[in-house]
Structures are given as C-alpha cells and as structure tokens.
Amino acid sequence: ALWSNLFLAVLEFLLVAWFYGDNNYFANLSEMGLKLGPLRLYFKWTWKLVSPLLILSLLVLSFANFTPCRYQEYIFPDNIQNFGLVISAAPAVPVVFLLISSLCKKGSAAFSVNNWKSAE
C-alpha cells in the first residue's frame, strides 16, 4: 500500500499547489491567523516543486525495485502477486474516481474557487 500513499501524496501536492493555487492557500492560512513571513517563499517552492519531485522519485523507485512477494524460498504465483497489487491500489481508487467524475461533470470549473461562500 506504500505506492498508493505516495501517489495520493503527489496528487495532493499537485491539486493544492498548482490547481487550487499557493496564493489561495496562503490567503486561507492568513485568514486563520497564521503568518508565514519570510518562510512563505520556502513553503511555496517546497510544495510546488521539491516535495512532489522527491515523492514522485520515491514512487518510481518503488516500482523499479519491485520484487515479487515470497515466503522463505517460495515465490507466490503471478495471479496472487497481481491480486496484491490490486488490493494495494484500493486506497487510491476512490480518490481518482471522484477526481475524474468531478472533471467530467464540471470541467475546469472543478478547480474554481470563485463560487465558494464564506463560513460567516
């Protein structure tokens, strides 16, 4: 299940930093009373570039270094290996499904924050 968590982390970074926008996110943080000051540039580049690339490289390396599951000298059959991969993808399936569904229904407006309302 590690690779599905890495995939979800990359997806989260991309959606928040690139689609929602780091300026919107920083505005939300300031609404909550959090002032980043000089750390704003650090967080901006970390969220937009450094962290997604590091996590994406870990994801690629986890696929590149994949070894079949085994117990002592017994290597499980391919259908069992594939079943394990399907089970490990289970956490990511609902997220990807809802993302695609939202994009099909709303198009690029799925990422728009213009019609959000204040909680007041």
mmCIF file of C-alpha atoms in Angstrom:
data_model
loop_
_atom_site.group_PDB
_atom_site.id
_atom_site.type_symbol
_atom_site.label_atom_id
_atom_site.label_comp_id
_atom_site.label_asym_id
_atom_site.label_seq_id
_atom_site.Cartn_x
_atom_site.Cartn_y
_atom_site.Cartn_z
ATOM 1 C CA ALA A 1 0.000 0.000 0.000
ATOM 2 C CA LEU A 2 3.043 2.257 0.139
ATOM 3 C CA TRP A 3 2.911 3.208 -3.532
ATOM 4 C CA SER A 4 -0.758 4.192 -3.352
ATOM 5 C CA ASN A 5 0.044 6.504 -0.433
ATOM 6 C CA LEU A 6 2.898 8.043 -2.408
ATOM 7 C CA PHE A 7 0.579 8.514 -5.384
ATOM 8 C CA LEU A 8 -2.023 10.227 -3.187
ATOM 9 C CA ALA A 9 0.651 12.493 -1.696
ATOM 10 C CA VAL A 10 1.826 13.598 -5.154
ATOM 11 C CA LEU A 11 -1.792 14.140 -6.183
ATOM 12 C CA GLU A 12 -2.430 16.229 -3.080
ATOM 13 C CA PHE A 13 0.614 18.409 -3.713
ATOM 14 C CA LEU A 14 -0.387 18.930 -7.336
ATOM 15 C CA LEU A 15 -4.013 19.729 -6.579
ATOM 16 C CA VAL A 16 -3.334 22.133 -3.727
ATOM 17 C CA ALA A 17 -0.204 23.866 -5.012
ATOM 18 C CA TRP A 18 -0.954 24.014 -8.724
ATOM 19 C CA PHE A 19 -4.720 23.792 -9.242
ATOM 20 C CA TYR A 20 -6.077 25.445 -6.102
ATOM 21 C CA GLY A 21 -3.079 27.728 -6.060
ATOM 22 C CA ASP A 22 -0.478 28.502 -3.474
ATOM 23 C CA ASN A 23 -1.670 32.112 -3.198
ATOM 24 C CA ASN A 24 -5.196 30.931 -2.344
ATOM 25 C CA TYR A 25 -3.736 28.510 0.189
ATOM 26 C CA PHE A 26 -1.603 31.218 1.784
ATOM 27 C CA ALA A 27 -4.657 33.504 1.896
ATOM 28 C CA ASN A 28 -6.553 30.749 3.727
ATOM 29 C CA LEU A 29 -3.691 30.404 6.197
ATOM 30 C CA SER A 30 -3.673 34.143 6.859
ATOM 31 C CA GLU A 31 -7.459 34.055 7.392
ATOM 32 C CA MET A 32 -6.794 31.528 10.133
ATOM 33 C CA GLY A 33 -4.244 33.851 11.721
ATOM 34 C CA LEU A 34 -1.070 32.117 10.529
ATOM 35 C CA LYS A 35 1.549 34.499 9.173
ATOM 36 C CA LEU A 36 4.419 32.831 7.329
ATOM 37 C CA GLY A 37 6.522 35.933 6.698
ATOM 38 C CA PRO A 38 9.855 35.078 5.084
ATOM 39 C CA LEU A 39 9.040 31.355 5.141
ATOM 40 C CA ARG A 40 6.350 31.900 2.504
ATOM 41 C CA LEU A 41 8.831 31.528 -0.384
ATOM 42 C CA TYR A 42 10.321 28.400 1.200
ATOM 43 C CA PHE A 43 6.914 26.736 1.534
ATOM 44 C CA LYS A 44 5.871 27.858 -1.935
ATOM 45 C CA TRP A 45 8.814 26.141 -3.655
ATOM 46 C CA THR A 46 8.722 23.155 -1.335
ATOM 47 C CA TRP A 47 5.018 22.492 -2.027
ATOM 48 C CA LYS A 48 5.186 23.240 -5.741
ATOM 49 C CA LEU A 49 8.460 21.629 -6.752
ATOM 50 C CA VAL A 50 10.704 19.921 -4.206
ATOM 51 C CA SER A 51 8.231 17.677 -2.374
ATOM 52 C CA PRO A 52 6.318 16.449 -5.449
ATOM 53 C CA LEU A 53 9.579 15.600 -7.237
ATOM 54 C CA LEU A 54 11.001 13.766 -4.226
ATOM 55 C CA ILE A 55 7.825 11.771 -3.666
ATOM 56 C CA LEU A 56 7.482 11.063 -7.384
ATOM 57 C CA SER A 57 11.061 9.773 -7.467
ATOM 58 C CA LEU A 58 10.295 7.501 -4.497
ATOM 59 C CA LEU A 59 7.226 6.243 -6.350
ATOM 60 C CA VAL A 60 9.236 5.487 -9.496
ATOM 61 C CA LEU A 61 11.973 3.795 -7.482
ATOM 62 C CA SER A 62 9.453 1.650 -5.627
ATOM 63 C CA PHE A 63 8.178 0.353 -8.982
ATOM 64 C CA ALA A 64 11.694 -0.061 -10.370
ATOM 65 C CA ASN A 65 12.844 -2.068 -7.342
ATOM 66 C CA PHE A 66 9.713 -4.220 -7.138
ATOM 67 C CA THR A 67 10.416 -7.792 -6.100
ATOM 68 C CA PRO A 68 7.739 -10.497 -6.016
ATOM 69 C CA CYS A 69 6.312 -11.466 -2.638
ATOM 70 C CA ARG A 70 7.798 -14.604 -1.221
ATOM 71 C CA TYR A 71 7.802 -16.754 1.849
ATOM 72 C CA GLN A 72 11.256 -18.208 2.509
ATOM 73 C CA GLU A 73 12.097 -19.811 -0.869
ATOM 74 C CA TYR A 74 8.529 -19.974 -2.169
ATOM 75 C CA ILE A 75 7.576 -17.210 -4.623
ATOM 76 C CA PHE A 76 3.839 -16.659 -4.851
ATOM 77 C CA PRO A 77 2.177 -17.171 -8.269
ATOM 78 C CA ASP A 78 1.625 -14.226 -10.624
ATOM 79 C CA ASN A 79 -2.136 -14.119 -10.051
ATOM 80 C CA ILE A 80 -1.548 -13.720 -6.306
ATOM 81 C CA GLN A 81 1.068 -11.029 -6.971
ATOM 82 C CA ASN A 82 -1.403 -9.155 -9.192
ATOM 83 C CA PHE A 83 -4.171 -9.528 -6.604
ATOM 84 C CA GLY A 84 -1.868 -7.962 -4.018
ATOM 85 C CA LEU A 85 -1.184 -5.036 -6.338
ATOM 86 C CA VAL A 86 -4.912 -4.516 -6.868
ATOM 87 C CA ILE A 87 -5.526 -4.579 -3.103
ATOM 88 C CA SER A 88 -2.698 -2.090 -2.526
ATOM 89 C CA ALA A 89 -4.263 0.250 -5.113
ATOM 90 C CA ALA A 90 -7.589 0.256 -3.243
ATOM 91 C CA PRO A 91 -6.919 3.461 -1.221
ATOM 92 C CA ALA A 92 -6.248 5.465 -4.398
ATOM 93 C CA VAL A 93 -9.216 4.213 -6.445
ATOM 94 C CA PRO A 94 -11.989 6.316 -4.799
ATOM 95 C CA VAL A 95 -9.882 9.469 -4.946
ATOM 96 C CA VAL A 96 -9.054 9.040 -8.625
ATOM 97 C CA PHE A 97 -12.663 8.073 -9.416
ATOM 98 C CA LEU A 98 -14.066 11.179 -7.694
ATOM 99 C CA LEU A 99 -11.472 13.396 -9.358
ATOM 100 C CA ILE A 100 -12.333 12.082 -12.821
ATOM 101 C CA SER A 101 -16.061 12.266 -12.061
ATOM 102 C CA SER A 102 -15.768 15.886 -10.937
ATOM 103 C CA LEU A 103 -13.720 16.796 -14.000
ATOM 104 C CA CYS A 104 -16.268 15.151 -16.320
ATOM 105 C CA LYS A 105 -19.183 16.980 -14.685
ATOM 106 C CA LYS A 106 -17.646 20.400 -14.167
ATOM 107 C CA GLY A 107 -14.620 20.531 -16.457
ATOM 108 C CA SER A 108 -12.019 23.077 -15.433
ATOM 109 C CA ALA A 109 -14.604 24.700 -13.122
ATOM 110 C CA ALA A 110 -14.000 21.775 -10.751
ATOM 111 C CA PHE A 111 -10.906 23.642 -9.546
ATOM 112 C CA SER A 112 -12.538 27.071 -9.403
ATOM 113 C CA VAL A 113 -12.982 28.688 -6.002
ATOM 114 C CA ASN A 114 -14.986 31.671 -7.238
ATOM 115 C CA ASN A 115 -18.365 30.302 -6.134
ATOM 116 C CA TRP A 116 -17.272 29.229 -2.660
ATOM 117 C CA LYS A 117 -19.020 31.001 0.168
ATOM 118 C CA SER A 118 -17.626 32.333 3.402
ATOM 119 C CA ALA A 119 -18.403 30.376 6.568
ATOM 120 C CA GLU A 120 -19.705 33.522 8.258
#
